[in-house]
XYZ file of C-alpha atoms in Angstrom:
392
model
C -85.874 -177.699 80.994
C -88.146 -179.444 78.755
C -89.278 -177.287 76.040
C -93.090 -177.451 77.455
C -90.973 -176.036 80.858
C -89.604 -173.549 79.014
C -93.180 -172.142 77.741
C -94.480 -172.376 81.139
C -91.239 -170.363 82.414
C -92.190 -167.455 79.754
C -95.716 -167.498 80.910
C -94.694 -167.290 84.528
C -92.213 -164.247 83.469
C -94.814 -162.225 81.883
C -97.101 -162.753 84.659
C -94.627 -160.648 86.576
C -93.724 -158.353 83.449
C -97.312 -157.388 82.712
C -98.328 -155.832 85.871
C -94.656 -154.186 86.360
C -95.303 -152.593 83.256
C -98.714 -151.427 83.807
C -97.417 -149.934 86.905
C -94.136 -148.627 85.760
C -92.068 -150.942 87.737
C -89.077 -152.965 87.024
C -88.175 -153.552 83.383
C -88.214 -156.835 81.921
C -84.856 -157.429 81.385
C -84.326 -157.109 85.483
C -87.229 -159.232 85.996
C -85.812 -161.950 83.634
C -82.537 -161.777 85.358
C -84.059 -162.300 88.895
C -85.893 -165.048 88.000
C -82.980 -167.012 86.831
C -80.730 -165.464 89.542
C -83.258 -167.520 92.050
C -83.112 -170.678 89.543
C -79.489 -171.619 89.170
C -80.821 -175.217 87.754
C -81.703 -173.269 84.481
C -78.792 -173.749 81.784
C -77.642 -171.109 79.757
C -79.798 -172.786 76.527
C -82.621 -173.009 78.828
C -82.234 -169.256 79.815
C -81.893 -167.924 76.365
C -84.735 -170.054 74.963
C -87.099 -168.656 77.806
C -85.835 -164.987 77.188
C -86.522 -165.389 73.429
C -89.873 -166.680 74.474
C -90.724 -163.694 76.612
C -89.374 -161.441 74.041
C -91.362 -163.104 71.437
C -94.807 -162.328 73.041
C -93.610 -159.086 74.092
C -92.957 -157.720 70.549
C -96.314 -159.738 69.269
C -98.793 -158.207 71.551
C -99.342 -154.483 70.795
C -101.832 -154.050 73.372
C -101.282 -155.211 76.882
C -102.334 -158.690 77.491
C -104.282 -159.724 80.262
C -102.026 -162.555 81.392
C -98.801 -164.494 80.484
C -100.539 -167.474 79.555
C -102.987 -165.075 76.849
C -99.359 -163.694 75.299
C -97.915 -166.859 75.138
C -101.322 -168.229 73.303
C -100.681 -165.556 70.844
C -97.527 -166.825 70.024
C -98.726 -170.194 69.743
C -101.374 -169.071 67.394
C -98.443 -168.255 65.087
C -96.247 -171.021 65.375
C -97.315 -175.023 65.820
C -94.345 -176.030 67.689
C -95.005 -173.920 70.281
C -99.041 -174.461 70.212
C -98.038 -178.339 70.501
C -96.505 -177.777 73.671
C -99.610 -176.710 75.276
C -100.126 -180.309 76.430
C -100.330 -180.695 80.370
C -97.172 -182.420 80.494
C -95.170 -182.127 83.816
C -93.997 -178.627 84.235
C -95.689 -177.401 81.235
C -98.582 -175.438 80.238
C -102.260 -176.846 80.497
C -103.840 -177.771 77.387
C -105.689 -174.514 75.643
C -109.293 -174.828 76.840
C -112.431 -174.567 74.461
C -113.012 -170.671 73.639
C -109.890 -169.761 75.732
C -108.826 -166.581 73.806
C -105.226 -165.347 73.209
C -103.892 -161.943 73.673
C -104.581 -159.550 70.676
C -101.770 -158.642 68.384
C -100.661 -155.799 66.932
C -97.535 -153.000 66.488
C -98.904 -150.894 69.370
C -101.967 -150.132 71.084
C -104.499 -148.040 69.025
C -104.039 -144.817 70.511
C -100.048 -145.116 70.266
C -100.196 -146.653 66.605
C -102.420 -143.530 65.631
C -99.617 -141.324 67.420
C -96.998 -142.796 65.650
C -98.823 -142.409 62.057
C -99.511 -139.056 62.919
C -95.850 -138.429 63.572
C -95.096 -139.645 59.981
C -94.347 -143.346 60.256
C -96.034 -145.794 58.198
C -96.336 -149.770 59.054
C -92.937 -150.684 57.846
C -91.108 -147.794 60.185
C -93.322 -148.867 63.268
C -92.322 -152.641 62.431
C -88.659 -151.518 62.591
C -88.892 -150.171 65.876
C -89.805 -153.961 67.260
C -86.905 -155.931 65.625
C -83.553 -157.221 67.346
C -81.299 -154.321 67.274
C -77.569 -154.999 66.901
C -74.852 -153.905 69.435
C -72.910 -150.816 68.576
C -69.826 -149.967 70.072
C -67.779 -146.499 70.257
C -63.876 -146.587 69.907
C -62.720 -144.556 72.735
C -60.684 -141.822 71.001
C -58.908 -141.044 74.305
C -57.308 -144.376 74.448
C -57.503 -145.947 71.039
C -58.187 -145.447 67.446
C -60.825 -147.770 65.504
C -58.345 -148.348 62.401
C -55.600 -149.594 64.935
C -57.388 -151.511 67.399
C -57.641 -155.034 67.482
C -60.633 -156.840 68.891
C -61.775 -160.265 69.633
C -64.239 -160.175 66.741
C -63.822 -157.974 63.618
C -66.671 -155.032 63.565
C -68.564 -153.282 61.032
C -67.148 -149.898 60.723
C -70.053 -147.288 60.782
C -70.469 -143.827 59.554
C -69.525 -142.483 63.012
C -66.026 -141.439 63.741
C -65.043 -144.379 65.955
C -68.294 -146.606 65.538
C -68.199 -150.601 65.029
C -71.477 -152.581 64.952
C -71.506 -156.216 66.091
C -74.406 -158.921 66.260
C -76.761 -158.900 68.915
C -75.639 -160.775 72.187
C -71.737 -160.294 71.399
C -70.381 -160.453 74.875
C -68.065 -157.259 74.689
C -68.165 -156.806 78.018
C -65.790 -159.700 78.710
C -63.272 -158.453 76.439
C -60.128 -156.769 77.677
C -60.843 -153.791 75.613
C -63.882 -153.058 77.426
C -62.489 -153.370 80.958
C -59.628 -151.506 80.250
C -61.894 -148.555 78.626
C -61.047 -148.943 75.340
C -64.690 -149.261 73.826
C -68.096 -148.281 75.327
C -71.477 -149.691 74.275
C -73.399 -147.022 72.374
C -75.898 -146.730 69.911
C -74.715 -145.359 66.278
C -77.693 -142.756 66.690
C -76.008 -141.639 69.842
C -72.603 -141.695 68.678
C -74.011 -139.412 65.667
C -75.642 -136.665 67.934
C -72.638 -136.197 69.998
C -70.531 -135.455 66.670
C -73.270 -132.988 65.320
C -73.157 -130.765 68.538
C -71.768 -127.220 67.871
C -69.074 -127.689 70.560
C -65.497 -127.118 70.372
C -61.979 -127.399 72.881
C -62.288 -124.728 75.785
C -66.241 -124.745 75.995
C -68.095 -125.037 79.159
C -70.836 -127.703 78.428
C -73.379 -129.073 80.588
C -75.023 -132.414 80.426
C -78.459 -131.705 82.116
C -79.781 -135.287 82.130
C -76.452 -137.098 81.932
C -78.046 -140.138 83.441
C -75.288 -143.056 83.361
C -72.826 -140.919 81.253
C -72.728 -142.275 77.617
C -73.387 -139.042 76.067
C -70.668 -137.279 78.694
C -68.235 -139.678 77.907
C -68.686 -139.137 74.128
C -68.384 -135.502 74.592
C -65.213 -135.859 76.561
C -63.715 -138.136 73.690
C -64.723 -135.904 71.012
C -62.993 -132.839 72.556
C -59.906 -134.802 73.954
C -60.721 -133.736 77.463
C -59.785 -130.041 76.233
C -63.283 -128.909 77.436
C -65.180 -128.515 81.055
C -67.893 -130.930 81.315
C -70.388 -130.919 83.832
C -72.730 -133.756 84.514
C -76.252 -133.310 86.283
C -79.262 -135.695 86.949
C -81.759 -136.185 89.359
C -81.097 -139.877 89.600
C -78.297 -140.653 92.510
C -78.039 -144.112 91.390
C -77.682 -143.400 87.634
C -75.049 -140.627 88.322
C -73.148 -142.452 90.774
C -72.354 -144.841 87.882
C -70.329 -141.804 85.976
C -67.352 -141.428 88.292
C -65.919 -145.464 87.493
C -67.063 -145.299 84.011
C -64.994 -142.124 83.358
C -61.849 -143.283 85.333
C -62.009 -146.270 83.027
C -62.322 -143.948 80.030
C -59.651 -141.624 81.121
C -62.657 -139.158 81.031
C -62.226 -135.522 82.460
C -65.412 -134.656 84.033
C -65.130 -131.597 86.386
C -68.160 -131.591 88.300
C -70.992 -134.090 88.684
C -74.033 -132.287 90.393
C -77.092 -134.042 91.779
C -80.146 -132.315 91.481
C -83.441 -131.729 93.468
C -86.338 -132.172 91.366
C -87.963 -128.531 91.032
C -85.009 -126.934 92.767
C -82.497 -127.612 90.385
C -81.013 -123.968 90.180
C -79.924 -124.422 93.604
C -77.165 -126.769 92.443
C -76.747 -125.316 88.953
C -76.511 -121.589 90.238
C -72.612 -121.387 89.947
C -72.999 -122.377 86.276
C -76.221 -120.063 85.434
C -75.435 -117.918 82.401
C -71.973 -119.347 81.839
C -72.357 -122.360 79.479
C -71.261 -122.637 76.095
C -73.706 -125.252 75.149
C -76.335 -127.292 77.389
C -77.046 -130.907 76.344
C -80.669 -131.649 77.051
C -80.941 -135.812 76.714
C -84.578 -135.053 78.041
C -86.783 -137.725 79.764
C -89.033 -139.301 77.376
C -91.299 -142.299 76.480
C -88.055 -144.531 74.722
C -90.148 -145.298 71.805
C -87.113 -145.063 69.658
C -85.399 -147.897 71.778
C -88.392 -150.361 71.704
C -86.076 -152.711 69.761
C -84.451 -153.323 73.393
C -87.178 -152.866 75.274
C -90.528 -153.522 73.643
C -92.709 -153.563 76.810
C -92.281 -149.878 76.718
C -95.250 -149.910 74.526
C -97.060 -151.478 77.785
C -95.671 -148.633 79.935
C -97.172 -145.906 78.088
C -100.424 -144.096 78.129
C -101.915 -140.553 77.271
C -101.128 -139.374 80.793
C -98.087 -140.812 80.865
C -96.913 -138.985 77.551
C -98.212 -135.954 78.831
C -96.466 -135.874 81.872
C -93.496 -136.347 79.999
C -93.798 -133.467 77.543
C -94.255 -131.244 80.733
C -90.881 -132.393 82.197
C -89.371 -132.195 78.736
C -90.271 -128.412 78.868
C -89.095 -127.720 82.500
C -85.842 -129.126 81.276
C -85.603 -127.154 78.480
C -86.535 -124.037 80.193
C -83.703 -124.986 82.765
C -81.062 -125.030 79.611
C -82.103 -121.316 79.085
C -80.928 -120.300 82.575
C -77.688 -121.949 82.027
C -76.678 -121.226 78.427
C -74.805 -117.738 77.750
C -75.960 -115.110 75.432
C -75.298 -116.407 71.831
C -74.691 -120.300 73.343
C -76.669 -123.283 72.475
C -78.700 -125.998 73.364
C -78.981 -129.322 71.970
C -82.078 -130.859 72.465
C -82.537 -135.024 72.089
C -85.127 -137.805 73.047
C -84.831 -141.217 72.194
C -88.422 -140.931 70.572
C -90.155 -141.115 67.182
C -93.036 -139.235 68.346
C -93.765 -135.647 67.148
C -94.945 -134.940 70.883
C -91.724 -135.456 72.166
C -89.746 -133.749 69.785
C -91.325 -131.268 66.903
C -93.894 -130.245 69.141
C -91.391 -129.342 71.783
C -89.518 -127.350 69.801
C -92.418 -125.448 68.257
C -93.735 -124.687 71.885
C -90.310 -123.835 72.979
C -89.869 -121.272 70.199
C -93.078 -119.873 70.538
C -92.487 -119.255 74.371
C -88.829 -117.886 73.985
C -88.655 -115.010 71.401
C -85.162 -114.373 69.989
C -84.139 -118.209 70.349
C -84.010 -120.029 66.945
C -83.681 -123.596 65.621
C -80.273 -123.942 64.225
C -79.530 -126.698 61.259
C -77.451 -129.731 62.220
C -75.452 -132.022 59.890
C -75.635 -135.582 59.986
C -74.800 -138.108 57.805
C -78.201 -139.716 58.388
C -81.543 -138.840 59.210
C -84.140 -136.674 57.844
C -85.710 -133.287 58.710
C -88.598 -132.958 61.050
C -89.966 -129.992 62.635
C -86.914 -128.093 63.215
C -84.819 -130.916 63.939
C -83.525 -134.321 62.550
C -85.045 -137.566 63.343
C -83.270 -141.106 63.258
C -85.101 -144.275 62.896
C -84.147 -148.047 62.644
C -85.742 -148.704 59.272
C -83.939 -145.981 57.493
C -80.883 -145.431 59.606
C -80.322 -148.625 61.473
C -80.080 -146.817 64.615
C -82.240 -146.371 67.522
C -85.067 -143.624 66.971
C -84.038 -140.338 68.183
C -84.876 -136.515 67.491
C -82.198 -134.016 68.078
C -82.588 -130.109 67.389
C -80.241 -127.319 68.258
C -81.544 -124.064 69.797
C -79.530 -120.757 69.562
C -79.601 -118.420 72.506
C -79.970 -114.468 71.225
């Protein structure tokens, strides 16, 4: 592909990604993968260059652009090399018309930027949410140890017990250590959260929003499989990925439970009032993961945030039905918005007399509204909020 053809391909992709984001459709990475799967002629350098152009445009445009062309014109406005490729050459974009406007640039839509500032984030912290994320690994303590494991590339040891950091894009999935379950891809913040939870060997732990099981596997590794873990989720596809992952990692998961939204206790009834700890890794906006999925700013609007807040309150209420007296709930969101962290804790404590927010100890992060917040600028992690709630 010529440089101009790469720009045109980025425009085509953005023209699919923009409406998908508006309609809560497929994520950008899946759209890009499907695009190149149908275009085998594009080489690895072409794919990388086009992908970089697409994500450069997404990061630059806070408000949702009207079109892929407008988004790429915004990139061209900051890069003469890109601007020169709007030359009408074969397979390239047409020249910029007189008066043709580029998409507006900003860190986030106005309402969302205001919500971030109200959550105590300044411009530097917000900008860090849109940087490039490194690749963090957790060495699986069920099978290996960070200090003795030899990998194809040396990693930077992290403050977590088994964490290593590599450059973004490192192809760890091709390493023998990955296929043998010696390592797992997991952000440092997620590793620290599991290490901070008040759990012990012999506990019954319910991972209420387990998803693909990243934290579930980390729980098993932390306690050496000397625990009873129940992984539950409403997403059949994601929950189905847990069994092969657990087998590869050597992690003992006692039960996987598929939940029917709104009727969750029908499946969770056997564990009602029996759990020592319930981990609520709640569905959220993902504002803390914009380094990986910057189009998430385009997917979020006030109505969607309100829906997520109601869902967060719902899963917390479910957790209270599962935890034993004196047990605890770990509430986690991969968000930096107070609406998805401190505000949920305040609402929960107001509605559940006798419960209390219990301090947690992490080597990174800062106290925020009854819990701790991690963010890329200060901690080099994804953005997270974690709080621990103790039952009376």
